Short mmCIF file of C-alpha atoms and ligand atoms in Angstrom, two decimals:
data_model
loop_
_atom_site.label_atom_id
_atom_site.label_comp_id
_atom_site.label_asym_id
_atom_site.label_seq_id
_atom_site.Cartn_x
_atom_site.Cartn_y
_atom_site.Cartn_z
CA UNK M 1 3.08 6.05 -28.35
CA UNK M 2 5.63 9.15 -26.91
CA UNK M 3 8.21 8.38 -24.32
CA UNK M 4 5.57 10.46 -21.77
CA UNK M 5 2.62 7.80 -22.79
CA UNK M 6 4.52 4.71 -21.89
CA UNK M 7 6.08 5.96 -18.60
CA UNK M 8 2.72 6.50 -17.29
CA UNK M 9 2.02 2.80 -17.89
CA UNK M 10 5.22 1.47 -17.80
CA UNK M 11 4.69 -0.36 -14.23
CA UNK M 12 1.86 -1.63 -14.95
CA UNK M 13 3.36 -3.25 -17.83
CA UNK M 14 5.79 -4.72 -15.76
CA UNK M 15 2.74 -5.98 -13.15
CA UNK M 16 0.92 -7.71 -16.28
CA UNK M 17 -1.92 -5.57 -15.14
CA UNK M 18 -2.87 -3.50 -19.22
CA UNK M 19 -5.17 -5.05 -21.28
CA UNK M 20 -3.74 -7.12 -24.29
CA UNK M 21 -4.28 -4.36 -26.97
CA UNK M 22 -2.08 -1.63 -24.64
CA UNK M 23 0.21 -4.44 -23.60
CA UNK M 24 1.82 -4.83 -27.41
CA UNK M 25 1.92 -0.85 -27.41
CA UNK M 26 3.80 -0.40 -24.73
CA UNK M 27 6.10 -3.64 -25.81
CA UNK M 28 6.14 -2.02 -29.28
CA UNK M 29 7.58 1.57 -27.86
CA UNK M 30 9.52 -0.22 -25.57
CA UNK M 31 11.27 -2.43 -27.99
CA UNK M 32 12.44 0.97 -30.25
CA UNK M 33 12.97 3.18 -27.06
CA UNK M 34 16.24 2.45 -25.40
CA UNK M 35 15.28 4.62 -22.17
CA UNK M 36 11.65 3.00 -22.09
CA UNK M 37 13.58 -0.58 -22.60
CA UNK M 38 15.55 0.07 -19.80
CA UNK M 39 13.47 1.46 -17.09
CA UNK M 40 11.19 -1.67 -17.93
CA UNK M 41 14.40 -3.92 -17.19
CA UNK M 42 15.30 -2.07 -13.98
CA UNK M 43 11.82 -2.64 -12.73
CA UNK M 44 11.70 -5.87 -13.57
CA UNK M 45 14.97 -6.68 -11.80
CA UNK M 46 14.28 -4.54 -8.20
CA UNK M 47 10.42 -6.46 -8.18
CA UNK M 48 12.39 -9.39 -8.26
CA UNK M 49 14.96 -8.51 -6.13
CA UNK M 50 12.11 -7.58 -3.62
CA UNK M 51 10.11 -10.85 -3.70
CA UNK M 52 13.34 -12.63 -3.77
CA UNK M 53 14.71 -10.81 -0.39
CA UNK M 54 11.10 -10.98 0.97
CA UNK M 55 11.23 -14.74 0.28
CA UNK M 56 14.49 -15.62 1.66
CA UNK M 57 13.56 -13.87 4.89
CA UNK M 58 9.99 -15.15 5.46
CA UNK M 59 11.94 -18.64 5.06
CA UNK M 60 14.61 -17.38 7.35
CA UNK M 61 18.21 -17.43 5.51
CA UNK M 62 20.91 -15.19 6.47
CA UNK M 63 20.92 -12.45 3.76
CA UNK M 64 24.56 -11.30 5.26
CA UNK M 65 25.40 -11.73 1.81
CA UNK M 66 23.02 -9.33 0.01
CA UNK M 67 25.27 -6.14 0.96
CA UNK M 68 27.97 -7.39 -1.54
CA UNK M 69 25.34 -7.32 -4.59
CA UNK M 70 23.50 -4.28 -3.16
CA UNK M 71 27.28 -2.58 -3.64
CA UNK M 72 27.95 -3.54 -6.77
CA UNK M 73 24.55 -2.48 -8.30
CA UNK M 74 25.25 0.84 -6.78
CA UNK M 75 28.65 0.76 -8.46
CA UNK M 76 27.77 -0.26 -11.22
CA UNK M 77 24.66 2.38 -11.36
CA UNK M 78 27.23 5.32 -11.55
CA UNK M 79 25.23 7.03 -7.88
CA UNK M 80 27.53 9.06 -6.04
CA UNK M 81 26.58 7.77 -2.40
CA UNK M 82 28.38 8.25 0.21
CA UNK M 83 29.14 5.01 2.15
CA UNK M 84 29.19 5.08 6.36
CA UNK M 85 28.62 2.60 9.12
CA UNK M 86 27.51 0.02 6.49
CA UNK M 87 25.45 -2.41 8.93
CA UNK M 88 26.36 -5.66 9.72
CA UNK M 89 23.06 -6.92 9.24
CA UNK M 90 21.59 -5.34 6.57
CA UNK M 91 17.36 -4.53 7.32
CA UNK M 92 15.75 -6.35 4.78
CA UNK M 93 13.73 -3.49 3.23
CA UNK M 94 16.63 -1.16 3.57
CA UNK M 95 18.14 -3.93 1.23
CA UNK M 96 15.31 -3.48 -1.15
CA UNK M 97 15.26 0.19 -1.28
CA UNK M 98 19.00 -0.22 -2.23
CA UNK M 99 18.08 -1.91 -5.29
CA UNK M 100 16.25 1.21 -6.14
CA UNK M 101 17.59 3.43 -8.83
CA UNK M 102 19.20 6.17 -6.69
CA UNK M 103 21.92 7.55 -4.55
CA UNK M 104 21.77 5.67 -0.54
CA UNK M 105 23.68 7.05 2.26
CA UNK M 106 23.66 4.92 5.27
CA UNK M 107 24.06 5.84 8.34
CA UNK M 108 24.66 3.45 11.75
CA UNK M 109 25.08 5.87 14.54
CA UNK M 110 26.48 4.99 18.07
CA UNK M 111 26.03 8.36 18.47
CA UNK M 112 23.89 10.91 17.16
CA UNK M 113 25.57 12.19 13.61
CA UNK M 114 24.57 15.59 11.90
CA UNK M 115 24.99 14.94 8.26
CA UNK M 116 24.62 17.98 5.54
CA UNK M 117 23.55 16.86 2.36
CA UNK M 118 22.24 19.73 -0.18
CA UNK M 119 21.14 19.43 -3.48
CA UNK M 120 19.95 22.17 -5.11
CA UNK M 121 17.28 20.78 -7.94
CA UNK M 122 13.75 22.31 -8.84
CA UNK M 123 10.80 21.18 -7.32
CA UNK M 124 12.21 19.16 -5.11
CA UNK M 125 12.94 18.42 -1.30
CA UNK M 126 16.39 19.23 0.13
CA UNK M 127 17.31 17.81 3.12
CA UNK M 128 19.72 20.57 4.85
CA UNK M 129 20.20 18.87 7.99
CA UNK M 130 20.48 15.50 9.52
CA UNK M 131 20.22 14.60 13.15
CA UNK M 132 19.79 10.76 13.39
CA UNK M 133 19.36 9.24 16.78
CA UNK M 134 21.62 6.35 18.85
CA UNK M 135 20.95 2.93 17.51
CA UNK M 136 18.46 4.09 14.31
CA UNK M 137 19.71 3.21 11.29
CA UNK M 138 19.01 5.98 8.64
CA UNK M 139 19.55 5.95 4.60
CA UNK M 140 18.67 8.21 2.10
CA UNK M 141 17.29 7.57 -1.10
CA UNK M 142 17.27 10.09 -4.05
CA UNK M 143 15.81 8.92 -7.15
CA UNK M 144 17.03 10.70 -10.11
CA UNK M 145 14.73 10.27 -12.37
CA UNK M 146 11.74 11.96 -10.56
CA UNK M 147 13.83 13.76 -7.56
CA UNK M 148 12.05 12.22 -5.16
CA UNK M 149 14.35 12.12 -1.49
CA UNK M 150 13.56 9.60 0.98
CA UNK M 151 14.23 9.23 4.28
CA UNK M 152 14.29 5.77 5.18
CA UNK M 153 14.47 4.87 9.62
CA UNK M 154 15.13 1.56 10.74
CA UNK M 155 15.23 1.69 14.52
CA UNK M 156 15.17 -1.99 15.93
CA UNK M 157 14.55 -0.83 19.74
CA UNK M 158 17.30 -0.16 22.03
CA UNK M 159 19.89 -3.42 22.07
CA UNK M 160 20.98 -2.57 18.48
CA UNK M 161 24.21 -5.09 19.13
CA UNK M 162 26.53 -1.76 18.50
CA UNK S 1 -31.01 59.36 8.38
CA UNK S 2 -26.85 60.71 7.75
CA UNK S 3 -26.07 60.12 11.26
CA UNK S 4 -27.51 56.60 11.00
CA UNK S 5 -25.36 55.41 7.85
CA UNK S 6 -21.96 56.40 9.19
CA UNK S 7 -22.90 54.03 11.80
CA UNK S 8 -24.01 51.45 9.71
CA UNK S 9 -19.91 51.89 8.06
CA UNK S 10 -18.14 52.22 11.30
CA UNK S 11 -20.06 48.95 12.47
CA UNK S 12 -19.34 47.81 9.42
CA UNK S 13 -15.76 48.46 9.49
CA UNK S 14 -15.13 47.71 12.93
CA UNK S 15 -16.76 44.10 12.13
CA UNK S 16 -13.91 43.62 8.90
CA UNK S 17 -11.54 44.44 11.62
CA UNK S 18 -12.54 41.88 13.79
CA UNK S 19 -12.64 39.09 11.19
CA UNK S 20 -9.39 40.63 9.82
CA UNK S 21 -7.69 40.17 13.49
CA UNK S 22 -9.48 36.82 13.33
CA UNK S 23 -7.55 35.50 10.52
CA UNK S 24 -4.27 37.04 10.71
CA UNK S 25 -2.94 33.98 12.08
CA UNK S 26 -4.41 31.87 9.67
CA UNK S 27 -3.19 34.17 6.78
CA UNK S 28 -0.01 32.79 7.97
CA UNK S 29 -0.13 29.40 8.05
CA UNK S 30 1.11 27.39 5.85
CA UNK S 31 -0.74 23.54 5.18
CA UNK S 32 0.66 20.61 5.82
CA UNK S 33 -0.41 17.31 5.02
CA UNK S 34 0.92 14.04 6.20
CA UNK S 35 0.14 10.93 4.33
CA UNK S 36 0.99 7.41 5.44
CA UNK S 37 0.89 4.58 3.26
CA UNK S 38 1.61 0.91 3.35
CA UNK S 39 3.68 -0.36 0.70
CA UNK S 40 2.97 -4.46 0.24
CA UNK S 41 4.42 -6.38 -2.27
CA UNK S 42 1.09 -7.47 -3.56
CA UNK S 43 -2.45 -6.20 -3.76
CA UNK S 44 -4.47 -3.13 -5.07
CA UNK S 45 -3.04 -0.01 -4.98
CA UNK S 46 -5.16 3.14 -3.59
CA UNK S 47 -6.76 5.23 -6.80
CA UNK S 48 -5.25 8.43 -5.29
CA UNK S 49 -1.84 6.90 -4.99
CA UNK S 50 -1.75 5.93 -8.77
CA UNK S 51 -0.13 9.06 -10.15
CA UNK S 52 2.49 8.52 -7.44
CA UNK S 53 2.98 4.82 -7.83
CA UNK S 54 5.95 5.08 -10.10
CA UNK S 55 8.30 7.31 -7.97
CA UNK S 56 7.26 5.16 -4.97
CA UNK S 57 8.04 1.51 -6.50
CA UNK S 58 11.57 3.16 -8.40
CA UNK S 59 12.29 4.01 -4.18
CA UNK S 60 11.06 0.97 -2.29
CA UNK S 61 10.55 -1.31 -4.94
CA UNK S 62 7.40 -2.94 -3.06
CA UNK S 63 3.70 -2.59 -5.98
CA UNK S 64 1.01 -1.92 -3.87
CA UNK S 65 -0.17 1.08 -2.20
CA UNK S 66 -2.34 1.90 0.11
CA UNK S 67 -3.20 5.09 2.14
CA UNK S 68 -3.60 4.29 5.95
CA UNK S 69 -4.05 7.57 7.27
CA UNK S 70 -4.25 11.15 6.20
CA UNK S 71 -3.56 14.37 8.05
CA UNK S 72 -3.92 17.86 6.62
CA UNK S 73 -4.26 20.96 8.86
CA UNK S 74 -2.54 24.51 8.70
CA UNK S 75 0.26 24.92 10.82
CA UNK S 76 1.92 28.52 12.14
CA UNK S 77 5.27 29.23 11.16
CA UNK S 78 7.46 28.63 14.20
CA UNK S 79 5.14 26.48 16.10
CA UNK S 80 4.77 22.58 16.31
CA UNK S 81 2.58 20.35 15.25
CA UNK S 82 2.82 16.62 15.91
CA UNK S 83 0.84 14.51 13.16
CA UNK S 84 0.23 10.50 14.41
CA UNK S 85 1.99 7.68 12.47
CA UNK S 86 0.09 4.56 12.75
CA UNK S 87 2.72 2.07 14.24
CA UNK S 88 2.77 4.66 17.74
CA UNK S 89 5.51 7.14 16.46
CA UNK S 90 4.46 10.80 15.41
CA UNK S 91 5.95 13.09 13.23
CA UNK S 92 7.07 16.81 14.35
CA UNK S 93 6.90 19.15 11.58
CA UNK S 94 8.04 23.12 12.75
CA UNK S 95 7.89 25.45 9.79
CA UNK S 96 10.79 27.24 10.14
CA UNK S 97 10.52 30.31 7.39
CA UNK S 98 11.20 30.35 3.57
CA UNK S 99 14.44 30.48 1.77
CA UNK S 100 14.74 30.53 -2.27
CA UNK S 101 10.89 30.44 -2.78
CA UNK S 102 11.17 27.40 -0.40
CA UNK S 103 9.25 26.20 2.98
CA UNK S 104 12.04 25.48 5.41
CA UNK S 105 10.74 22.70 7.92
CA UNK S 106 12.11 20.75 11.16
CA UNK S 107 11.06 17.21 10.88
CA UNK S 108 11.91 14.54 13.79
CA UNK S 109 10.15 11.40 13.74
CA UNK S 110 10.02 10.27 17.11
CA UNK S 111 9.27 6.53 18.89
CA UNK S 112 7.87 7.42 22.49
CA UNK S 113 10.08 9.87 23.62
CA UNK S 114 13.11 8.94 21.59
CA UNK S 115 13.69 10.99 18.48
CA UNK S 116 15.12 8.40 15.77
CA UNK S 117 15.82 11.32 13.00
CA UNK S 118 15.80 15.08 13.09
CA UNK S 119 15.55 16.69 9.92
CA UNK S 120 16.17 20.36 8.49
CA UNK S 121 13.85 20.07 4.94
CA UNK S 122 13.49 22.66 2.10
CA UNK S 123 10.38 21.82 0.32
CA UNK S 124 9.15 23.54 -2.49
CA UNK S 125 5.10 24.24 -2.98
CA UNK S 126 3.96 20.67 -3.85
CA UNK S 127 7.37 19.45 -3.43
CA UNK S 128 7.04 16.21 -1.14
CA UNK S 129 9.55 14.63 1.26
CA UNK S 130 9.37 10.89 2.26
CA UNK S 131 10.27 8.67 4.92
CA UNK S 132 10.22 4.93 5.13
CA UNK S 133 9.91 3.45 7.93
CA UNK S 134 10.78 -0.12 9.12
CA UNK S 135 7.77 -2.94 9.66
CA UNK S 136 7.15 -3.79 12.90
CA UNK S 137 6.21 -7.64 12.56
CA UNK S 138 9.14 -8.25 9.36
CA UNK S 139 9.32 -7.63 5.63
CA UNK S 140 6.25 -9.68 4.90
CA UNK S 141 3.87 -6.81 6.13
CA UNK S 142 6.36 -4.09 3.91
CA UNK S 143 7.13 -0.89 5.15
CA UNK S 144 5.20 2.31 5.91
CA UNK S 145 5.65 5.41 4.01
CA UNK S 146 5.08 9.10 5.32
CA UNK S 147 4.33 11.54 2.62
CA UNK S 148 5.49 15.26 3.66
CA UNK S 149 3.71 18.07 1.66
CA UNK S 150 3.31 21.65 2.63
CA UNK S 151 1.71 24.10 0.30
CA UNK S 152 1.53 27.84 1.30
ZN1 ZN G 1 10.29 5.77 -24.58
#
């Protein structure tokens, strides 16, 4: 099995969801693939870290202190974010998409911000301008792997306790 | 009989013209298709999303996909079109020109009348852009994705 083979079924090895005979190949690669090992381990951990957030809200505890871990992951991930109005009270999902492999910028704006981010990379989307409204919270995500830029809005109606 | 077949070309010609005029502004346009999609953090996944499913769970981290709504239609260069979000917010997406074999677009995603983020993109042809955006009813329900793709 090539590198190419396994990423294409790499999540689903990670959802149990491959039949027994595919599920030792892809164990198999992964287990003399360093790269393959560890995009199986980051998986693992953010679907975790997602049911585990999920959970903890749906039961209603104060996840003030999921920012902390969110930071060091990104630290520790090597991303060169750029940190700004870091919310108080972190959106739950924004908390999972920090998990994500990827740089996050966040953005809390009392006032509308223009940010200029460019990246010029193949094939992918550039955001060259940034205009995000009063009291929306905005991130963005870029994975590095695949390229792919996400915009991620949060806007929690007017009263945003700014 | 001579007479009769330059006609038959000048009516001829005069009809290409017409369709010619006709599609001018369509020649163009560039498409645009806007895809939303509701990630959950269980259930099937949408057949169509399948060869996206890995860049989208790396992102948001939630495993199942679904498409909710799809929008394709050309759009002029210069001139608005407003695709609807499920959720009541729409999408604005102004093609603005092309710059290093790139489609340059304005993108505000707006909630009623309040624009939450205005965006200057550069997508390449079958480049896309995404945007999360927040559940309405908590985490449970997962988060809706917009897919951004404009092909010329
Ligand atoms: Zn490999």
């Amino acid at each position: 099995m090539t590198c190419a083979e396994a990423e294409q079924l790499l999540d689903s090895f990670v959802d149990a969801e491959l039949p027994g005979s595919m599920l030792l190949e892809v164990a198999r690669h992964a287990g003399s693939c360093p790269a393959c090992d560890q995009a199986v381990r980051e998986m693992t951990t953010l679907r975790e870290s997602v049911e585990r957030v999920v959970r903890r809200q749906v039961e209603g505890v104060d996840l003030s202190g999921v920012w902390p871990a969110v930071e060091r992951r990104i630290g520790r991930s090597g991303t060169r974010g750029v940190w700004r109005h870091v919310p108080r009270q972190l959106p739950v999902w924004g908390a999972v998409a920090a998990l994500a492999a990827g740089a996050l910028l966040w953005l809390r704006t009392p006032q509308p911000e223009t940010v200029r981010v460019t990246h010029a990379r193949p094939n992918q989307a550039v955001i060259e301008r940034l205009v995000s409204s009063e009291g929306a919270r905005v991130g963005i995500m870029k994975d590095r792997k695949y390229g792919t830029t996400l915009i991620m809005v949060s806007a929690p109606g007017e009263d945003t306790g700014q | 009989m001579k007479h009769q077949a330059a006609r038959v070309v000048l009516i001829g010609l005069s009809a290409a013209t017409v369709v010619l005029l006709a599609m001018a502004p369509v020649a163009h346009a560039l498409s645009v298709q806007v895809t939303t999609v509701q990630a959950s953090l269980e259930g099937p996944s949408d057949a169509q999303l399948l060869p996206f499913r890995p860049r989208l769970r790396r992102l948001v981290g939630y495993r199942a996909f679904r498409v909710i709504r799809v929008e394709s239609r050309p759009c002029i260069w210069r001139t608005q079109e407003a695709f609807v979000i499920p959720g009541g917010r729409l999408l604005h997406v102004l093609p603005k020109g092309m710059r290093e074999q790139a489609v340059v677009m304005q993108v505000q995603l707006l909630e009623g009348l309040r624009s939450l983020v205005d965006t200057d993109v550069r997508l390449q042809n079958r480049g896309v852009m995404l945007f999360g955006v927040d559940p309405e009813r908590g985490p449970a329900d997962g988060v809706l994705i917009i897919m951004l793709k404009a092909e010329e």
